[in-house]
Coordinates of C-alpha atoms in Angstrom, one line a residue:
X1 CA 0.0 0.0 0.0
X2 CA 2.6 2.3 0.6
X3 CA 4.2 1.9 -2.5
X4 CA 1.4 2.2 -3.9
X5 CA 1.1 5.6 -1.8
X6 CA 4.5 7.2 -3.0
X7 CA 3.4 6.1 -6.7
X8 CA 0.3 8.1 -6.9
X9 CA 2.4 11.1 -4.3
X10 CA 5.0 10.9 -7.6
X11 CA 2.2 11.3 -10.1
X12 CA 0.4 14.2 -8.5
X13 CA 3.4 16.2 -8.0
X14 CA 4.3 15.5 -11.8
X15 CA 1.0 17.0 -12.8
X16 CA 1.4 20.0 -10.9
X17 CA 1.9 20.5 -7.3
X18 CA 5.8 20.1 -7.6
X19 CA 6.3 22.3 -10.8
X20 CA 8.1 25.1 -10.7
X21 CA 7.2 27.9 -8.3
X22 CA 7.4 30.5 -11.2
X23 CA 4.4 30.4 -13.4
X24 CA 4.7 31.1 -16.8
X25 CA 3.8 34.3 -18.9
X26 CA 4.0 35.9 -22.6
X27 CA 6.4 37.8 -22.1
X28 CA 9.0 36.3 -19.5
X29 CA 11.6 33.8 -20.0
X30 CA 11.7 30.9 -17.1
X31 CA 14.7 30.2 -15.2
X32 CA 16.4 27.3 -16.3
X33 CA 15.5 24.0 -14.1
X34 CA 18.7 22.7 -14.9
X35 CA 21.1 25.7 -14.0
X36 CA 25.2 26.6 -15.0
X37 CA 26.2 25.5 -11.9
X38 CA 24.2 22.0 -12.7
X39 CA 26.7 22.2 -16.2
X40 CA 29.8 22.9 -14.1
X41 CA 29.4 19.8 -11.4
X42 CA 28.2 17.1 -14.0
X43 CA 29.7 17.9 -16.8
X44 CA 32.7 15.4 -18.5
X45 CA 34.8 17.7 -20.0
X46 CA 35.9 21.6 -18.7
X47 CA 38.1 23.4 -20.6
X48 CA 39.4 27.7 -21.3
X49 CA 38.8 28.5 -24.8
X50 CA 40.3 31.1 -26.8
X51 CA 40.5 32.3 -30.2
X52 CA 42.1 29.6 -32.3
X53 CA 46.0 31.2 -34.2
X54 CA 44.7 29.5 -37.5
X55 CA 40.7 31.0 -37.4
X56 CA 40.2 33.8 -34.7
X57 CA 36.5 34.0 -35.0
X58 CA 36.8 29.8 -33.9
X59 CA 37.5 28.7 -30.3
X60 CA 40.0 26.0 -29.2
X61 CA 40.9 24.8 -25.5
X62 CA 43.8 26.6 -24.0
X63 CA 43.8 24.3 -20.8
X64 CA 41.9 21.8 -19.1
X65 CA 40.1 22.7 -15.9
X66 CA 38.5 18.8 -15.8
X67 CA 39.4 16.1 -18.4
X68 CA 42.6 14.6 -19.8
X69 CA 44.0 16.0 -22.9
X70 CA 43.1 12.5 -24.4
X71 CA 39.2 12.8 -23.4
X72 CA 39.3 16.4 -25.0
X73 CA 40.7 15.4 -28.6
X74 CA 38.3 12.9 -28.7
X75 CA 35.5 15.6 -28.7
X76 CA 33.9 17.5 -31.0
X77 CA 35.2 21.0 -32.1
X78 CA 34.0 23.6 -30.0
X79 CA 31.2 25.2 -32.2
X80 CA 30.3 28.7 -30.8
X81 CA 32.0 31.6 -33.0
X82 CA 33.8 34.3 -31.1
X83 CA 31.5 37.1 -30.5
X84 CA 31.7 40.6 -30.3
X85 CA 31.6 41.0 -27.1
X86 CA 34.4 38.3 -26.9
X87 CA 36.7 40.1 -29.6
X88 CA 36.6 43.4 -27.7
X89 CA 37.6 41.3 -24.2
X90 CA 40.6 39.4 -26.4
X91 CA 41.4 42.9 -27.4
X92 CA 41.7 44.3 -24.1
X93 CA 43.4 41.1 -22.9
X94 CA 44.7 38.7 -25.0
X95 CA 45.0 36.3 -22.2
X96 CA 41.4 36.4 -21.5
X97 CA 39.8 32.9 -21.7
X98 CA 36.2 31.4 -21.8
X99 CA 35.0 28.9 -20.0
X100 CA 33.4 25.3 -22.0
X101 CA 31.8 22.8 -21.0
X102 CA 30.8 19.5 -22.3
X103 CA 28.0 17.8 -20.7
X104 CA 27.3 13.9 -21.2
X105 CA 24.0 13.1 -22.0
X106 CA 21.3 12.8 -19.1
X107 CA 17.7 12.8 -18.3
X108 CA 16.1 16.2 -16.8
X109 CA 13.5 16.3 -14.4
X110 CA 10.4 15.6 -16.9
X111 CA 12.7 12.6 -18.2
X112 CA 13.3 13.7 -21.0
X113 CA 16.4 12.1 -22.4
X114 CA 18.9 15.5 -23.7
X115 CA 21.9 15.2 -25.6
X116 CA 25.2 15.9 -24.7
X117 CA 27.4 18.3 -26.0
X118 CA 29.4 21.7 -25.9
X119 CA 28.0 24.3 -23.7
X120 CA 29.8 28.5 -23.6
X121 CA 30.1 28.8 -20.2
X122 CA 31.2 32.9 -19.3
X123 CA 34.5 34.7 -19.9
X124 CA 36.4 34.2 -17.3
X125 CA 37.7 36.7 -14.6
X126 CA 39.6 36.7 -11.3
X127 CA 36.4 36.6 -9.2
X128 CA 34.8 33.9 -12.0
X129 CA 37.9 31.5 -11.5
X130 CA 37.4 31.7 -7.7
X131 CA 33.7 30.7 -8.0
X132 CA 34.6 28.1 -10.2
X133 CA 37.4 26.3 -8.1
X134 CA 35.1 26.9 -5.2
X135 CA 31.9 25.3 -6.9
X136 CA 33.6 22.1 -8.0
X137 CA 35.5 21.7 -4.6
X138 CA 32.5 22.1 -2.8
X139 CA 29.9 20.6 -4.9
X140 CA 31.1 17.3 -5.1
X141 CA 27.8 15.9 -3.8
X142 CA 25.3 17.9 -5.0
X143 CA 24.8 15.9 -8.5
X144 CA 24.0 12.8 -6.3
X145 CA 20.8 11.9 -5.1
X146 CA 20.7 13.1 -1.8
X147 CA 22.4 16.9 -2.2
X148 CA 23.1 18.9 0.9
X149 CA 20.6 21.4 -0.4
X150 CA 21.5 23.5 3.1
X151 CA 25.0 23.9 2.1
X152 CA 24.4 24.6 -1.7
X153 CA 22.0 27.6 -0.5
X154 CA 25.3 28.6 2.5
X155 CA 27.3 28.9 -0.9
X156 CA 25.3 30.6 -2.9
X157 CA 24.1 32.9 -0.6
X158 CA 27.7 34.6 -0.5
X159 CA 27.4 35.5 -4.3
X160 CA 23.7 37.5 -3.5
X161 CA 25.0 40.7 -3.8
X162 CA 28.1 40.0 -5.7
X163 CA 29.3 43.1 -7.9
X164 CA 29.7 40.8 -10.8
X165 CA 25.9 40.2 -12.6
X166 CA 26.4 36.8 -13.8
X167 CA 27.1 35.4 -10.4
X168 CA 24.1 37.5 -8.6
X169 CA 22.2 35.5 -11.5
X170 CA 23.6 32.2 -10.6
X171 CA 23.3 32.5 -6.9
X172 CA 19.6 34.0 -7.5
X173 CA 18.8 30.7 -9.6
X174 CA 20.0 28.2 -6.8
X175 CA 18.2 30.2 -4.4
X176 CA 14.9 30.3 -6.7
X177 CA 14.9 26.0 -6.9
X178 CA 16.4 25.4 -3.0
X179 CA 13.2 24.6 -1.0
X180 CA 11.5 27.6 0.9
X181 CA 12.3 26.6 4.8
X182 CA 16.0 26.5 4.1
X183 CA 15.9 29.9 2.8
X184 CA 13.9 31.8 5.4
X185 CA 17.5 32.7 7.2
X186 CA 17.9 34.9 4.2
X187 CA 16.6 38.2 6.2
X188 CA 18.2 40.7 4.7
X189 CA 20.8 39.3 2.4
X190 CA 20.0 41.3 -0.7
X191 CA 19.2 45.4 0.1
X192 CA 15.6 46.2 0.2
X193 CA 16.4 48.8 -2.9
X194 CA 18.4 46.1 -4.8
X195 CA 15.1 44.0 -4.5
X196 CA 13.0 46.6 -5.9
X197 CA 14.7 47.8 -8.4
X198 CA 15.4 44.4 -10.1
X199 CA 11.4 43.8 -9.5
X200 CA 10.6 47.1 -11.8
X201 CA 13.6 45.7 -14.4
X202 CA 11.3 44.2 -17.0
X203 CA 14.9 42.7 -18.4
X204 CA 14.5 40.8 -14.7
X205 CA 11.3 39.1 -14.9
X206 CA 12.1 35.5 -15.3
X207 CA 13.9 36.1 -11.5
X208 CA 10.9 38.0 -9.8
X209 CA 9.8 34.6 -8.2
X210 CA 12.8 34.4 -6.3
X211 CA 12.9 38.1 -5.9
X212 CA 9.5 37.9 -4.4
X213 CA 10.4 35.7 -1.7
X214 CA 13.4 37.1 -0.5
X215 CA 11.6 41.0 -0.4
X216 CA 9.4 39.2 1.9
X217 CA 12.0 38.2 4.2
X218 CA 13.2 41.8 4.6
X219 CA 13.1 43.6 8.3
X220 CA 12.9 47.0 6.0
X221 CA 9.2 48.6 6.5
X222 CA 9.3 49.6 3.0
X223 CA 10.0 45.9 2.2
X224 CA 6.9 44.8 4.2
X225 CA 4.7 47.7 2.6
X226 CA 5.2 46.4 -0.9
X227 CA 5.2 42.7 0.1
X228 CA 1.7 43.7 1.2
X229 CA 0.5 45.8 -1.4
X230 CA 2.0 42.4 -4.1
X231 CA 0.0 39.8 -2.5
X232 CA -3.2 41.6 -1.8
X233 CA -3.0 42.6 -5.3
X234 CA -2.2 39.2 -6.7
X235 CA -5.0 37.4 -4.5
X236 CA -7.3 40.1 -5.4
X237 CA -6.9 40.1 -9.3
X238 CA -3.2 38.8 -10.7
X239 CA -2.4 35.3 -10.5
X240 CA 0.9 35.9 -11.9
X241 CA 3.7 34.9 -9.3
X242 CA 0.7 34.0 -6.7
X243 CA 2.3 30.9 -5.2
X244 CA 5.2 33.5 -4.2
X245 CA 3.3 36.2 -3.3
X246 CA 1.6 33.8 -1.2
X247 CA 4.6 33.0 0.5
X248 CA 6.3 36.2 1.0
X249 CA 2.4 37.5 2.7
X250 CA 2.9 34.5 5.5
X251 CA 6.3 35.4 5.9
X252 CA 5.1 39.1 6.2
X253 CA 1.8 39.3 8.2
X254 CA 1.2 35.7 9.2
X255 CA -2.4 34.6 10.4
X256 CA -3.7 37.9 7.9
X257 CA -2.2 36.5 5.1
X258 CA -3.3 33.0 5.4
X259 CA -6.7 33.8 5.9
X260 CA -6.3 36.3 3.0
X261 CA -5.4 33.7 0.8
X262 CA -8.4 31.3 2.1
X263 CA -11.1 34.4 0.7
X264 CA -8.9 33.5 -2.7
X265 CA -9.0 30.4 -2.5
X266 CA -13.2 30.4 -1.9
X267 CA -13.2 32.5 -5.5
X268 CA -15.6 30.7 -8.0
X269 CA -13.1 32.2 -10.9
X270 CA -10.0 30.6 -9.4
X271 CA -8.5 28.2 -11.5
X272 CA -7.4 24.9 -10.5
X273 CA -4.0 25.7 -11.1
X274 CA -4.2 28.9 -9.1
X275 CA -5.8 26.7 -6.1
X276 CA -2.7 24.5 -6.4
X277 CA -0.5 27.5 -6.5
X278 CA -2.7 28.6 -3.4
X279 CA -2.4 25.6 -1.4
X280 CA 1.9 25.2 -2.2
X281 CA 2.1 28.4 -0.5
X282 CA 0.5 27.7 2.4
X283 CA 2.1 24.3 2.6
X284 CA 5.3 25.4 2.2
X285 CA 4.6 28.8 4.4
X286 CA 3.4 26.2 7.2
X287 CA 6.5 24.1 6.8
X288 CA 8.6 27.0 6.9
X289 CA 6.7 28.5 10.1
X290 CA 5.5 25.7 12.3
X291 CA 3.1 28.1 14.4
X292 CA 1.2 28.8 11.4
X293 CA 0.2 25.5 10.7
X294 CA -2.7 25.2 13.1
X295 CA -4.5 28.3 11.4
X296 CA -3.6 26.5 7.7
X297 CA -5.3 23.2 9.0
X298 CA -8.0 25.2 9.7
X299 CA -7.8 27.2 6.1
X300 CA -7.5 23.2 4.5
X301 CA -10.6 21.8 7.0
X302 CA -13.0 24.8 5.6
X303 CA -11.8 24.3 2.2
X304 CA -12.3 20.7 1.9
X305 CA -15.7 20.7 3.4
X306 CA -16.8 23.6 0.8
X307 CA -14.6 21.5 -2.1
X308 CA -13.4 18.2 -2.2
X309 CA -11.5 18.6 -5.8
X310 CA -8.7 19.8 -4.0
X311 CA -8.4 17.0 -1.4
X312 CA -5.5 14.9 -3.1
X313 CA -3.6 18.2 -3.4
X314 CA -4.0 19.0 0.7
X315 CA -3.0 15.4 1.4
X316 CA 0.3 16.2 0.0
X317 CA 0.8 19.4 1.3
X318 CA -0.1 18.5 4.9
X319 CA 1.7 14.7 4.4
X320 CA 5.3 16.2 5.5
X321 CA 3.8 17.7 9.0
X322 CA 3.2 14.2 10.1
X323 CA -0.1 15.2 11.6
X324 CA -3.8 13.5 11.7
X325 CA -5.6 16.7 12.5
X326 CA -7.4 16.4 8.5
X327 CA -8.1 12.7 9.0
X328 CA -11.9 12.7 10.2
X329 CA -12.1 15.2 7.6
X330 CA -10.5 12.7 4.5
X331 CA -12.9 10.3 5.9
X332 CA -16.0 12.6 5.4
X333 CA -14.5 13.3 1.6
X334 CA -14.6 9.7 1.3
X335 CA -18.2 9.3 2.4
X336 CA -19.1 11.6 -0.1
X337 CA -20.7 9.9 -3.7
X338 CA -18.6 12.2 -6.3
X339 CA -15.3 11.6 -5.3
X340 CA -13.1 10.9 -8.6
X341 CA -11.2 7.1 -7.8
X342 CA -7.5 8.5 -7.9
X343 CA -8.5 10.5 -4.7
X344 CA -10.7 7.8 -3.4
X345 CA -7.9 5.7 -3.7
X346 CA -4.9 8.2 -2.3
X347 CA -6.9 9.3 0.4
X348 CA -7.9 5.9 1.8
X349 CA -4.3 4.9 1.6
X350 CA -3.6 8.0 3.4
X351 CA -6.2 7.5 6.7
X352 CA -4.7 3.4 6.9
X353 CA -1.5 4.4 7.2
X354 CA -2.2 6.6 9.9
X355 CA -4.3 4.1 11.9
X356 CA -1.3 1.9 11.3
X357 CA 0.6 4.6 13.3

């Protein structure tokens, strides 16, 4: 049965409540599920290009960062031309190099099975070399199954409000896909104006998920007043970024956010999708904040007996509490005649193993 359990647990997170906390728009671009630093810890082959002597607008390794010189003849020629913006570093320096990396083929989190090959990595600079010897010394063991997600955010963290762009970006990315309670120590990491100003950057969109959740873990009153103003706003009429506005509300005002977001979830025009969204946030706002999670089972006891379609969905979010407060109330779900099977079936696996103990 409990195999069974984890099974269906798998499938329902698949079909939504574990996709990405960033929902998608027109206009924005996503950030990448499987990041640079991802590239950098799997990858086969590392090497620092540089214009080839026979063809300069053609790169060839300089040295090898991860490899043997063996491993890196046997590979394809690097394929990216030398840009502009390349030529008029190599101009300035001719000793600058760029960082490549060839990845070996592997399956991404939909299982999709991708290719491997070359990937242009950044051009390389004093503070870029440190990250990099730093990343692969102490990432070892975050490609395995089991990474120590607490250290990967400890690392990342440092590069918040680094002066360099493309490591702000990276460290913004690991802190976007890190789970929520081991980011909540983040007070303050990034300035309040930093925040806001990348928030109005329309060339920052696909990182205002992230830059949601950390505004809301500002002590800054002016950070509080526009956390406020986001998520009554996106609860009220925008369900763009609402799972994190969600968040950053609980971490804000607490009890008045959560049952802010219970009046939006009782909205006959909410989708399903935005009552998933909905319900991550206060899952993951209750896991972060323990003494919330009385008021939330409250929030998940009124909703269920208003609407059973979401009852699978509360199940999971309440499963990692390790609590039986919804059970009489999964057992009046069940009672009721126009229950689908799926949740029939999840929920009575659910209320077994908890008589079971």
């Amino acid at each position: 049965m409990w195999r069974a359990l984890q099974m269906i647990a798998v499938l329902a997170f698949c079909l939504g409540f574990g996709s990405r906390p960033a929902q998608a728009c027109g206009v924005c671009v996503e950030l990448p599920e499987y990041s640079l630093a991802d590239q950098i810890l799997s990858a086969r082959v590392i090497v620092l290009a540089a214009p080839s002597p026979d063809n300069p607008f053609r790169f060839t390794p300089v040295s090898i960062v991860k490899g043997t010189p063996e491993q890196v003849e046997a590979l394809p020629e690097i394929p990216f031309l030398v840009d502009s913006v390349a030529r008029s570093a190599f101009r300035v320096d001719p000793n600058r190099t760029v960082l490549m990396i060839y990845r070996a083929g592997y399956r991404d989190k939909a299982g999709r099975g991708l290719s491997g090959g070359w990937i242009k990595g950044f051009l390389m600079t004093p503070d870029r070399t440190q990250f990099l010897e730093t990343l692969r010394a102490k990432g070892q063991g975050w490609v395995s199954g089991a990474p120590d997600r607490a250290a990967q955010v400890a690392f990342f963290s440092d590069y918040l409000t680094h002066e360099d762009r493309m490591l702000r970006n990276a460290a913004l990315i690991e802190i976007h896909r890190a789970p929520y309670r081991l980011v909540t120590h983040l007070a303050d990491a990034v300035p309040t104006a930093q925040l806001l100003q990348d928030l109005r950057n329309p060339n920052r969109l696909a990182y205002a998920p992230v830059l949601i959740r950390l505004l809301g873990l500002q002590s800054d009153p002016k950070a509080n007043e526009r956390v406020r103003l986001g998520y009554q706003s996106a609860l009220r009429d925008r369900p763009l970024n609402l799972y994190d506005w969600g968040l950053a509300g609980i971490a804000v005002d607490r009890d008045q956010a959560i049952l802010e977001i219970e009046k939006s979830l009782l909205r006959p025009d909410r989708t399903d999708e935005e009552k998933r969204n909905l319900i991550r946030s206060l899952a993951d706002g209750g896991t972060a904040y323990p003494e919330t999670r009385p008021l939330i089972l409250d929030v998940f006891k009124r909703q269920l007996d208003q609407d059973n379609s979401l009852a699978i969905w509360i199940a999971l979010a309440v499963r990692p509490w390790d609590t039986s407060a919804l059970i009489p109330t999964f057992e009046a779900v069940m009672a009721q005649d126009n229950l689908d099977p799926a949740t029939l079936f999840f929920l009575q696996a659910v209320t077994e193993a908890d008589e079971r103990g």
